[in-house]
mmCIF file of C-alpha atoms in Angstrom:
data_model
loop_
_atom_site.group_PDB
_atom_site.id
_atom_site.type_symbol
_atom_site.label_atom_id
_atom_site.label_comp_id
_atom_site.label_asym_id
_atom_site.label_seq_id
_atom_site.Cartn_x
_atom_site.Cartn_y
_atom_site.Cartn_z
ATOM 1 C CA UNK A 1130 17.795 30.033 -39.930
ATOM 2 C CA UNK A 1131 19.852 27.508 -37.894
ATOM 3 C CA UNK A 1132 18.032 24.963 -38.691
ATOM 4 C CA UNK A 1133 18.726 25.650 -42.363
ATOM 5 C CA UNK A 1134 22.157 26.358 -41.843
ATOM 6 C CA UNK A 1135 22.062 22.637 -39.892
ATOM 7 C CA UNK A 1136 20.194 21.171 -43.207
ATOM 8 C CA UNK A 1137 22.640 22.734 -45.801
ATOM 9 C CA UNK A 1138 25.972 21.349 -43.774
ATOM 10 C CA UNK A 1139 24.211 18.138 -44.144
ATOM 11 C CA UNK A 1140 23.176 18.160 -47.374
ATOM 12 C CA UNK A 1141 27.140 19.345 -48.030
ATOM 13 C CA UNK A 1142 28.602 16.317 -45.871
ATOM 14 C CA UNK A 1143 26.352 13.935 -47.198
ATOM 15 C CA UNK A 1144 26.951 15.124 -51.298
ATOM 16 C CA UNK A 1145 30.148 14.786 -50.458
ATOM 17 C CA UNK A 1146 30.339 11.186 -49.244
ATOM 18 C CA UNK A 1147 27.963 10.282 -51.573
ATOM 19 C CA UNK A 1148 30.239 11.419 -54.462
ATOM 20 C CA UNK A 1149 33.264 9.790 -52.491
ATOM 21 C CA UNK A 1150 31.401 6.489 -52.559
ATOM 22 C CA UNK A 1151 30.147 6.143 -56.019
ATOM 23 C CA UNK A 1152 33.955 6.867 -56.989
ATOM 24 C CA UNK A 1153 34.990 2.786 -57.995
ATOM 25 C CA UNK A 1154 37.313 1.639 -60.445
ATOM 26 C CA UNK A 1155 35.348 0.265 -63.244
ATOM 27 C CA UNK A 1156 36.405 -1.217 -66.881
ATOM 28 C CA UNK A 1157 35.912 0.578 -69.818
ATOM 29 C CA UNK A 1158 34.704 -2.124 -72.824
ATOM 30 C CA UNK A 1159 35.556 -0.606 -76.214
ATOM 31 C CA UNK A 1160 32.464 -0.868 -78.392
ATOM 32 C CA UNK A 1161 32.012 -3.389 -81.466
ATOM 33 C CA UNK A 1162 35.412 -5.087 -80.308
ATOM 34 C CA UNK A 1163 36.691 -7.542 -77.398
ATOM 35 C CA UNK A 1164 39.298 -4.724 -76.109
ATOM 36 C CA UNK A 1165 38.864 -3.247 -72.825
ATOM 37 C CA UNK A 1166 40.779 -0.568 -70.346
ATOM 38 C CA UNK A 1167 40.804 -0.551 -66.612
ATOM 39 C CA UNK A 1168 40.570 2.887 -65.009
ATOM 40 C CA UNK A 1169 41.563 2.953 -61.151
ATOM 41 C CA UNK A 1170 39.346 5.413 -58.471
ATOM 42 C CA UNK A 1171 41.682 7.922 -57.380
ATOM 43 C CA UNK A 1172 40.230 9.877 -54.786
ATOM 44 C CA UNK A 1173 41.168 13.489 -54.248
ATOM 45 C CA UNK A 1174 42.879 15.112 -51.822
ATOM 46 C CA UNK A 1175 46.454 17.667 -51.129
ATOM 47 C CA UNK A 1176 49.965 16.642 -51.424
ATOM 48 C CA UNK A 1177 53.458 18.136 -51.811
ATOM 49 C CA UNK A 1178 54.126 18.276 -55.189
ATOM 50 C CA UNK A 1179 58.196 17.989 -56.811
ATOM 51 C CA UNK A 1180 61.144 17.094 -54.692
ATOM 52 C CA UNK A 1181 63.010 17.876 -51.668
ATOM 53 C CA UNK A 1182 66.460 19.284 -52.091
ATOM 54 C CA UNK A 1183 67.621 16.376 -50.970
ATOM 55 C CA UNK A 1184 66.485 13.469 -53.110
ATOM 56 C CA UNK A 1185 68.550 11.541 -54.754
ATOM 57 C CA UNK A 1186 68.932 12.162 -58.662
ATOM 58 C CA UNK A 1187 66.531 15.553 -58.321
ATOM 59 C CA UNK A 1188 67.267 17.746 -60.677
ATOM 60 C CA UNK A 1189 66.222 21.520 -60.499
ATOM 61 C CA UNK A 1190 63.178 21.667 -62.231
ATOM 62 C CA UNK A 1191 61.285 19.517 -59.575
ATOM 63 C CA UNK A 1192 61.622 22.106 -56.784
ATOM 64 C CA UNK A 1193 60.280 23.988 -54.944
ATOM 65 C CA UNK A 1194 57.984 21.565 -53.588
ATOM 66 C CA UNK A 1195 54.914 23.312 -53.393
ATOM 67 C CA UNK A 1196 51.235 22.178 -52.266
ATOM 68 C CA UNK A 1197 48.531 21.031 -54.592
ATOM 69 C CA UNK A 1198 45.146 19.865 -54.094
ATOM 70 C CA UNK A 1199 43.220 17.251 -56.820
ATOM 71 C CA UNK A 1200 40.044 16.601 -57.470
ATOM 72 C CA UNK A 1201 38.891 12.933 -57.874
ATOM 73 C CA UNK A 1202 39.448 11.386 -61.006
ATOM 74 C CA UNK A 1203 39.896 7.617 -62.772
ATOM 75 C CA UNK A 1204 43.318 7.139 -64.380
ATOM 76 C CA UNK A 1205 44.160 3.776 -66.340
ATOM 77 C CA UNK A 1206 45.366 0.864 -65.021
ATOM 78 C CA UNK A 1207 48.331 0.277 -67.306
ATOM 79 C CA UNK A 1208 49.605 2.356 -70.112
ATOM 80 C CA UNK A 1209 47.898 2.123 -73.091
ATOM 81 C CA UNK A 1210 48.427 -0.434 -75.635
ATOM 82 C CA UNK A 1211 48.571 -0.972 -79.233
ATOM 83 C CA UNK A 1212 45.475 -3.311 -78.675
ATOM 84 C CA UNK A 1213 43.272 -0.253 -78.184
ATOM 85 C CA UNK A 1214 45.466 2.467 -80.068
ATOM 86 C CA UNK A 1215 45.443 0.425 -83.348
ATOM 87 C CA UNK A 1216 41.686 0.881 -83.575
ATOM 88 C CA UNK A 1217 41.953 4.016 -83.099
ATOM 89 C CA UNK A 1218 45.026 4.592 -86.044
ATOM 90 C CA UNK A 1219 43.758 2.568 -88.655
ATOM 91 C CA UNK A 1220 40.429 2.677 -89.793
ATOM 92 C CA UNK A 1221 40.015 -0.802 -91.402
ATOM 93 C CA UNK A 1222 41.270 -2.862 -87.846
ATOM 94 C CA UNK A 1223 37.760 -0.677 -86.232
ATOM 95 C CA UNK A 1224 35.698 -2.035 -88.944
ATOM 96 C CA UNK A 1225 37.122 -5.445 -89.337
ATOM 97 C CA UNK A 1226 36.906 -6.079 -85.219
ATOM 98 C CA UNK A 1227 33.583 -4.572 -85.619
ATOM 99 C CA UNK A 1228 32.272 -7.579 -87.817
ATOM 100 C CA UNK A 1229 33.478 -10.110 -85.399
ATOM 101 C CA UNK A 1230 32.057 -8.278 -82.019
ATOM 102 C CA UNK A 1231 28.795 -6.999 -81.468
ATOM 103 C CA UNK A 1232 28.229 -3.329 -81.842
ATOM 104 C CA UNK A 1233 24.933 -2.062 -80.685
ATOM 105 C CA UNK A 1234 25.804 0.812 -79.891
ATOM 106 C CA UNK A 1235 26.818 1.496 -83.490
ATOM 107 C CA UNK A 1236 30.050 2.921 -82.478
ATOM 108 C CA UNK A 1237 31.522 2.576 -86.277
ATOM 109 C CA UNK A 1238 29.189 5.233 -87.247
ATOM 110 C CA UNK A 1239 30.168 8.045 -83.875
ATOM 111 C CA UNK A 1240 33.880 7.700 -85.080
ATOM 112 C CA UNK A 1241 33.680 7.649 -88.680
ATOM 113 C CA UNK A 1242 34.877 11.586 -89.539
ATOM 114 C CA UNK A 1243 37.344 11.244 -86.306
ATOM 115 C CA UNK A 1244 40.250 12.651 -86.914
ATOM 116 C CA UNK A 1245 43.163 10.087 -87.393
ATOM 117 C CA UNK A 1246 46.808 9.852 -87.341
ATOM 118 C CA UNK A 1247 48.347 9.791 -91.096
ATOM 119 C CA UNK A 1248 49.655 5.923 -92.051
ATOM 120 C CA UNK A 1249 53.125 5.524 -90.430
ATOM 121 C CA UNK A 1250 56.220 4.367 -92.912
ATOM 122 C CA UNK A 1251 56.985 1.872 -90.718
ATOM 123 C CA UNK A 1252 55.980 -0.216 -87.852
ATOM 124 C CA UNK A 1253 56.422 1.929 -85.143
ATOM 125 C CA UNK A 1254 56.703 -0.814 -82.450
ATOM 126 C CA UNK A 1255 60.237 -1.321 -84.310
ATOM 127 C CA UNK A 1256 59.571 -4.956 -83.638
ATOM 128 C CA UNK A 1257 59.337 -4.729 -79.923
ATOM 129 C CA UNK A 1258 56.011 -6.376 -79.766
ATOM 130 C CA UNK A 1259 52.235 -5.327 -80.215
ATOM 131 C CA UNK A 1260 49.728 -7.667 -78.180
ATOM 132 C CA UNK A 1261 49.639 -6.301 -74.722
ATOM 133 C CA UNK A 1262 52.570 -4.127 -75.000
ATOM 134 C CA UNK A 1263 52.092 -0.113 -74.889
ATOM 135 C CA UNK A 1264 51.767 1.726 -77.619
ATOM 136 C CA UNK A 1265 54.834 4.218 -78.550
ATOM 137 C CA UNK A 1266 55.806 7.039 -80.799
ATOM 138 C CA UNK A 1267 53.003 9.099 -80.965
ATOM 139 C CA UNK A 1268 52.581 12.730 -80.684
ATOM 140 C CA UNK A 1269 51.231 15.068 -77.354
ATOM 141 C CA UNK A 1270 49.100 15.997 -80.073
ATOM 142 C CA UNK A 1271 48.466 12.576 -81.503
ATOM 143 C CA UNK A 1272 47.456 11.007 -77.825
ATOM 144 C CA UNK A 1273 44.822 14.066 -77.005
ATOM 145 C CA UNK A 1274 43.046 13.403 -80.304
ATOM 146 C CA UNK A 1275 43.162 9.630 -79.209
ATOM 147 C CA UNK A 1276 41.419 10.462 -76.275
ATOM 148 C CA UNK A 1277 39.131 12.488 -78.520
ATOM 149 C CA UNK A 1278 38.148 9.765 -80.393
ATOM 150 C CA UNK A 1279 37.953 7.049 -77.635
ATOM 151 C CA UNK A 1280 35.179 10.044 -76.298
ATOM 152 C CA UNK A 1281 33.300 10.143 -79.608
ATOM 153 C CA UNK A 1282 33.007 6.379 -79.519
ATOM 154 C CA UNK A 1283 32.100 5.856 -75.486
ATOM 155 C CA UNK A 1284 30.555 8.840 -74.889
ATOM 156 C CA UNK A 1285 32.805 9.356 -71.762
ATOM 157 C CA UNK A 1286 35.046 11.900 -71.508
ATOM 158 C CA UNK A 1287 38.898 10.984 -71.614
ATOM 159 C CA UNK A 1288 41.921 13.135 -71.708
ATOM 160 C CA UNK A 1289 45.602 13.073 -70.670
ATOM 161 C CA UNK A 1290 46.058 13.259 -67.302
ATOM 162 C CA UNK A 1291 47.754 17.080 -65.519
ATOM 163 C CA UNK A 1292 51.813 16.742 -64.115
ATOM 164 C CA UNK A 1293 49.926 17.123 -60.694
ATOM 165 C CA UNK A 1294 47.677 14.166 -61.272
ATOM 166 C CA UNK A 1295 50.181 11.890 -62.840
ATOM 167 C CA UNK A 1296 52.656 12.637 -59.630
ATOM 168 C CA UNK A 1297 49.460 12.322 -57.116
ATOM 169 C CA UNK A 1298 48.696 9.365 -58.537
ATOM 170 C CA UNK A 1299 52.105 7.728 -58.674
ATOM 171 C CA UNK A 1300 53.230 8.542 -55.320
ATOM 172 C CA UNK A 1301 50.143 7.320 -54.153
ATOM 173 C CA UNK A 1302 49.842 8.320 -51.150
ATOM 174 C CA UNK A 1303 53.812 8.106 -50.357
ATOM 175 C CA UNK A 1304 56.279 10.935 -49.811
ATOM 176 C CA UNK A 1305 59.557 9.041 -51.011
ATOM 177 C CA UNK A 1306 61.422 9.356 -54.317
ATOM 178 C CA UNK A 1307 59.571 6.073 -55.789
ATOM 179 C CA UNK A 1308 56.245 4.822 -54.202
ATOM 180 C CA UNK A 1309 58.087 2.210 -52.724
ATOM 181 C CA UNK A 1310 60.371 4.080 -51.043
ATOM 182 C CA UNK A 1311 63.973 5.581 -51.529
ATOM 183 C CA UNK A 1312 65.859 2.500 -52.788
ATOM 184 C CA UNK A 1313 66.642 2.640 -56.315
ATOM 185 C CA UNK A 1314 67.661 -0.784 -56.071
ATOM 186 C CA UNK A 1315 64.431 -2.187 -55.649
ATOM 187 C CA UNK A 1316 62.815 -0.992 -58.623
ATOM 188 C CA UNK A 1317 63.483 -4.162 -60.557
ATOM 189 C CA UNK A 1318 60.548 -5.011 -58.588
ATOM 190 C CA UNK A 1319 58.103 -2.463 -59.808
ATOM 191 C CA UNK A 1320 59.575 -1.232 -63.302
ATOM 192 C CA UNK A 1321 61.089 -1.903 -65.950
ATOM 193 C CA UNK A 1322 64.394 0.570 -66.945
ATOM 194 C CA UNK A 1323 67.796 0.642 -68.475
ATOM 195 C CA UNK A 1324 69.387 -1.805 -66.175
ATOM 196 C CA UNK A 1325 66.976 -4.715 -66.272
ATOM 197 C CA UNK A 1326 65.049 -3.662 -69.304
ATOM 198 C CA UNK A 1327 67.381 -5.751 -72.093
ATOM 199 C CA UNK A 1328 67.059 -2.733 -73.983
ATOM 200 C CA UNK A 1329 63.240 -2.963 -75.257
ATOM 201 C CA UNK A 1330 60.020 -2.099 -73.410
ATOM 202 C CA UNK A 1331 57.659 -5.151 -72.004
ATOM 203 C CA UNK A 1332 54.433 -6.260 -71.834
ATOM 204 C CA UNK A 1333 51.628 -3.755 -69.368
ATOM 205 C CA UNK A 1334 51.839 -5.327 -66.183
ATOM 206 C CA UNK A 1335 54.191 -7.566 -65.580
ATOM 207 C CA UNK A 1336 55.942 -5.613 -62.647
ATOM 208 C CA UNK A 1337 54.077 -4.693 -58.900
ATOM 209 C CA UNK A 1338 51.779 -2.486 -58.427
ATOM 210 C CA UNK A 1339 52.036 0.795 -57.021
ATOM 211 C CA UNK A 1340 49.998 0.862 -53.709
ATOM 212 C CA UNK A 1341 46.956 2.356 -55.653
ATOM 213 C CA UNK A 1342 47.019 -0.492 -58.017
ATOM 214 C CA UNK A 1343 48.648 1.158 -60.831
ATOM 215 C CA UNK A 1344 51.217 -0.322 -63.178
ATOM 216 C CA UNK A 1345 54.547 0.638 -64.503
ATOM 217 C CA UNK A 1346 54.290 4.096 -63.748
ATOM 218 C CA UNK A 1347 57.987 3.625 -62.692
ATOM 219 C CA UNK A 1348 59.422 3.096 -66.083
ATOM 220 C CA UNK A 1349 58.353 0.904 -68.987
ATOM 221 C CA UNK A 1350 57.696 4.002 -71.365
ATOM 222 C CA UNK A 1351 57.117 7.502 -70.227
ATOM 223 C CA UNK A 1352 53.785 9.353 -70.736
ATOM 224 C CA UNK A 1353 52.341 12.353 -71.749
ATOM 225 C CA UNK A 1354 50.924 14.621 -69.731
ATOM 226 C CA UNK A 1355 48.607 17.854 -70.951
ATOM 227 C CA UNK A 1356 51.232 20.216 -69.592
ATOM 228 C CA UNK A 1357 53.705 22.497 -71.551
ATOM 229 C CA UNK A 1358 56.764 21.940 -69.648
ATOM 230 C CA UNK A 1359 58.775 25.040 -68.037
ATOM 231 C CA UNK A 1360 61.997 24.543 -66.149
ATOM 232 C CA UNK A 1361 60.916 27.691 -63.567
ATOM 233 C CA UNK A 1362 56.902 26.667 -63.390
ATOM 234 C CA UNK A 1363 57.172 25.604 -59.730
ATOM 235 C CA UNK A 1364 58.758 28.022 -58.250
ATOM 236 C CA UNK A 1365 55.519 30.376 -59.841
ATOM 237 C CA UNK A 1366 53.149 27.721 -58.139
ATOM 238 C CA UNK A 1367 55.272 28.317 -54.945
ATOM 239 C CA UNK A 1368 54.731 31.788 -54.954
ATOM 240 C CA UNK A 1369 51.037 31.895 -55.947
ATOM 241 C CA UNK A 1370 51.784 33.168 -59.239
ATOM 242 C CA UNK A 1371 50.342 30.160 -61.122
ATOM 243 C CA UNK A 1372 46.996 29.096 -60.314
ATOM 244 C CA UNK A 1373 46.122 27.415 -62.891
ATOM 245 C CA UNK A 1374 45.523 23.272 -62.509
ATOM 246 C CA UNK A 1375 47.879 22.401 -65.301
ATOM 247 C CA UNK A 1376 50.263 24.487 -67.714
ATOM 248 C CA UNK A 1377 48.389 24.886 -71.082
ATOM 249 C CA UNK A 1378 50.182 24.280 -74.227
ATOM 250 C CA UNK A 1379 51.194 27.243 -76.211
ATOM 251 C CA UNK A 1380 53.926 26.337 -78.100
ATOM 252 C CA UNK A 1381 55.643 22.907 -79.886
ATOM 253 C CA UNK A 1382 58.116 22.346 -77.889
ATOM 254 C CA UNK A 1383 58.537 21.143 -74.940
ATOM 255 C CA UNK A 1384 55.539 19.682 -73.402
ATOM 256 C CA UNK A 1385 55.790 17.551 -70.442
ATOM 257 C CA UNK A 1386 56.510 13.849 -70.116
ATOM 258 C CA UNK A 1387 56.827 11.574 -66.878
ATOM 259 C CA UNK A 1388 57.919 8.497 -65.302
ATOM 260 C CA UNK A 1389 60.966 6.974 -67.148
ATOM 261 C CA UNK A 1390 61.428 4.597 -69.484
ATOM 262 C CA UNK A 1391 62.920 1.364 -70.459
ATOM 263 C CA UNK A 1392 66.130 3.105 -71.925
ATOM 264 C CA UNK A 1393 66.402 5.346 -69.100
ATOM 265 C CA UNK A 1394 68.829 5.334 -65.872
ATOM 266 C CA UNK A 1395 66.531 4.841 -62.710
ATOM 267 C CA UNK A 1396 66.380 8.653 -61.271
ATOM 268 C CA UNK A 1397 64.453 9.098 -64.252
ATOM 269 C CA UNK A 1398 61.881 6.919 -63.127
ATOM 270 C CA UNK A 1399 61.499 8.824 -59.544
ATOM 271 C CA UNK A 1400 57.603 10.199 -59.068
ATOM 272 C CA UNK A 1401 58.912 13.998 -59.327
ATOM 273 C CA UNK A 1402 61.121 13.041 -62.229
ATOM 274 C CA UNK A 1403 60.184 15.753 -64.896
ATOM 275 C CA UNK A 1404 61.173 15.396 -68.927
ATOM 276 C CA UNK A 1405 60.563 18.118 -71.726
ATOM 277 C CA UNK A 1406 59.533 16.519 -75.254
ATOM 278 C CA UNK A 1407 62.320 17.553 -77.767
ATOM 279 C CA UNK A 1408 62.670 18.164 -81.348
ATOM 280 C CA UNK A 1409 65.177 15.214 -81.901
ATOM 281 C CA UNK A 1410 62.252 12.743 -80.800
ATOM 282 C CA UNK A 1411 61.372 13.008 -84.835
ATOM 283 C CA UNK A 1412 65.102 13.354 -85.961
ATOM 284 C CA UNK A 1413 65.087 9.879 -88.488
ATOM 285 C CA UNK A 1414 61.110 11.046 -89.602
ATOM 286 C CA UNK A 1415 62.134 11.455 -93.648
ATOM 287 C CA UNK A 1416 59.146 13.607 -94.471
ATOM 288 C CA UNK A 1417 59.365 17.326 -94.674
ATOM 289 C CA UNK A 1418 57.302 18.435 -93.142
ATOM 290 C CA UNK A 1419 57.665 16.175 -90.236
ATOM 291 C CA UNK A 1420 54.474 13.829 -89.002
ATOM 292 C CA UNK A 1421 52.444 15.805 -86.807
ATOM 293 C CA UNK A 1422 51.192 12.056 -85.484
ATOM 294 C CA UNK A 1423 54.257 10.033 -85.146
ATOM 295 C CA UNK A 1424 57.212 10.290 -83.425
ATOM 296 C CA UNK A 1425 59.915 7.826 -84.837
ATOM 297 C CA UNK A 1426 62.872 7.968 -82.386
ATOM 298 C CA UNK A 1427 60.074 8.220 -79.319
ATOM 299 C CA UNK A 1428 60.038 4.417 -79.029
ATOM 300 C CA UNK A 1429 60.360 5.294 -74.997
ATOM 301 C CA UNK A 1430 56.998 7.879 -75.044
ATOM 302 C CA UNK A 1431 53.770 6.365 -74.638
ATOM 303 C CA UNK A 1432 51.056 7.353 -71.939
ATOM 304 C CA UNK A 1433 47.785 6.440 -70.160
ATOM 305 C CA UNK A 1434 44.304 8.126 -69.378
ATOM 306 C CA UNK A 1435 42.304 9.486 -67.171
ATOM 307 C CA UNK A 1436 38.440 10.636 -66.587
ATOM 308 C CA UNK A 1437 37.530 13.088 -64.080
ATOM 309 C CA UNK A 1438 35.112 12.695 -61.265
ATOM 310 C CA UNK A 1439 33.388 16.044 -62.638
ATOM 311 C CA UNK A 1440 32.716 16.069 -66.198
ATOM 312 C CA UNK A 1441 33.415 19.053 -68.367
ATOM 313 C CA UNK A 1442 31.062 21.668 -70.292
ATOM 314 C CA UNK A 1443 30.782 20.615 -73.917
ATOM 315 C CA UNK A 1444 32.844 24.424 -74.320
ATOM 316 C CA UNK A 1445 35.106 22.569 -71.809
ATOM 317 C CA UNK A 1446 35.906 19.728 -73.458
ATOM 318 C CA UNK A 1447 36.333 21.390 -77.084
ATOM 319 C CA UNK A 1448 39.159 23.422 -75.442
ATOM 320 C CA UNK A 1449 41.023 19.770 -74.128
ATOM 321 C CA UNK A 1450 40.595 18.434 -77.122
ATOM 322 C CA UNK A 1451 41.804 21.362 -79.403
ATOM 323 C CA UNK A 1452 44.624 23.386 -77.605
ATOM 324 C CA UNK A 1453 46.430 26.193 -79.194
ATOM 325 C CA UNK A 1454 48.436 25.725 -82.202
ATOM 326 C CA UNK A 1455 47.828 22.226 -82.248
ATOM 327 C CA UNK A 1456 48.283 22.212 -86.104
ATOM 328 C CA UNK A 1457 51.782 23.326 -85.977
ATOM 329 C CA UNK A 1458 52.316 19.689 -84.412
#
């Protein structure tokens, strides 16, 4: 019986580090085009999730700090761009890059009843730039059905990534208000935001790294998240009332955004910095009813992706990609 206890321990140990090794950041090529997307290794672990009472620019909502362990997961390099999301949007720029690239794995035909976002009036970059630069204005809604169809073309599974993995991931490892540290003033060096920002976002990855190797998550645009946002959330986690390993969405408004933007002040852009979506992100959208997909005075919101370590039931991933009263987006 000892023995076998001895043999199962192993086995454990040895699973483990096994799992733990074969975690590597990889590239994900986009099928029947020349686009691909870098996804970092995060490895798991526990840290102290929100903000001390003493931060600088912490606002209520990001307290009490309370612990929270991750599970191992991939999360993009850089945010994602209209490179990728136009092929997902419009239907003729998949078909057309199709022609030019290989496509053996005769992706055209997996994605051709995905669901897609509804032509925008307008060029939602506003002019900012398109090559290389993220993509902006979209829906919560619109990005999970992104990652929906980005599944039904790879065959990986993709989703948004939780508040808790976003912050894990951006801190990276560091306790501090930014990953670099407390000093505001050296976020020029890592992001771009309202002060240095010349009042439009930039190209993915022109700023330093994070210590993980992941860009711009200080500023540039801020992402989505899977989580409905609630001002009082933590202090539930704090007292074991939430156990859940993100906040499900159950209503419209507001789900949960992070990590600043060009157009915002630099506390903003802080790894515990949380922001609830709002209504007035569609305030200049002319049609009645508003675009479920689009959101046109979002030009800050964009987000990135991640892939867990342990991939979801079929059930599972139905539920991610179909949450609760998604059509009232």
């Amino acid at each position: 019986m000892q023995l076998f206890k001895k043999l199962l321990f192993f086995c454990v140990i040895c699973g483990t580090a096994l799992a733990q090794q074969k975690l590597e950041s990889y590239t994900q090529s986009i099928p029947g085009s020349d686009v691909k997307y870098d996804l970092v290794a995060i490895q798991g672990g526990e840290f102290l999730m929100g903000s001390p009472a003493s931060e600088k620019g912490r606002k209520e909502d990001e307290g009490p700090q309370h612990k929270t362990k991750i599970e191992p997961f991939w999360m993009g390099k850089y945010e994602v761009t209209w490179d990728l999301y136009d092929l997902f949007t419009t239907k003729n720029i998949e078909i057309e890059m199709a022609k030019r690239h290989p496509d053996p794995q005769n992706s055209l035909a997996k994605t051709d009843g995905s669901t897609r976002p509804s032509p925008a009036y307008v060029d939602m970059s506003f002019g900012m730039g398109r090559a290389g630069y993220p993509a902006i204005n979209m829906t919560q809604y619109a990005a999970i059905y992104f990652c929906k169809w980005l599944y039904e073309k790879t065959g990986v599974f993709y989703r948004l990534p939780t508040e808790a993995e976003w912050e894990y991931a951006c801190r990276a490892g560091t306790t501090t208000a930014y990953s670099f540290g407390d000093d505001a003033k050296l976020l020029d060096e890592y992001g771009w935001y309202k002060a240095n920002s010349g009042a439009s976002y930039k190209k993915i990855g022109t700023k330093k790294p994070n210590p993980w190797g992941l860009y711009d998550m200080h500023g540039n645009v801020m992402e989505w998240t899977l989580d409905q946002y609630a001002k009082d959330y933590y202090a539930k986690k704090a007292k074991g009332e939430a156990k859940e390993a993100f906040l499900k969405v159950a209503e419209l408004y507001p789900t949960a955004v992070r990590g600043g933007s060009w157009d915002d002040d630099a506390p903003l852009s802080r790894s515990a910095s949380r922001i609830p979506s709002s209504p007035d992100w569609k305030i200049i959208d002319p049609q009645s009813p508003k675009s479920e997909w689009w959101m046109t005075s979002a030009a800050f919101v964009g987000f990135r992706i991640v892939r867990p370590l342990k991939t979801p039931s079929k059930e599972e991933i139905a539920v991610y990609y179909n949450p609760p009263l998604i059509e009232d987006y």
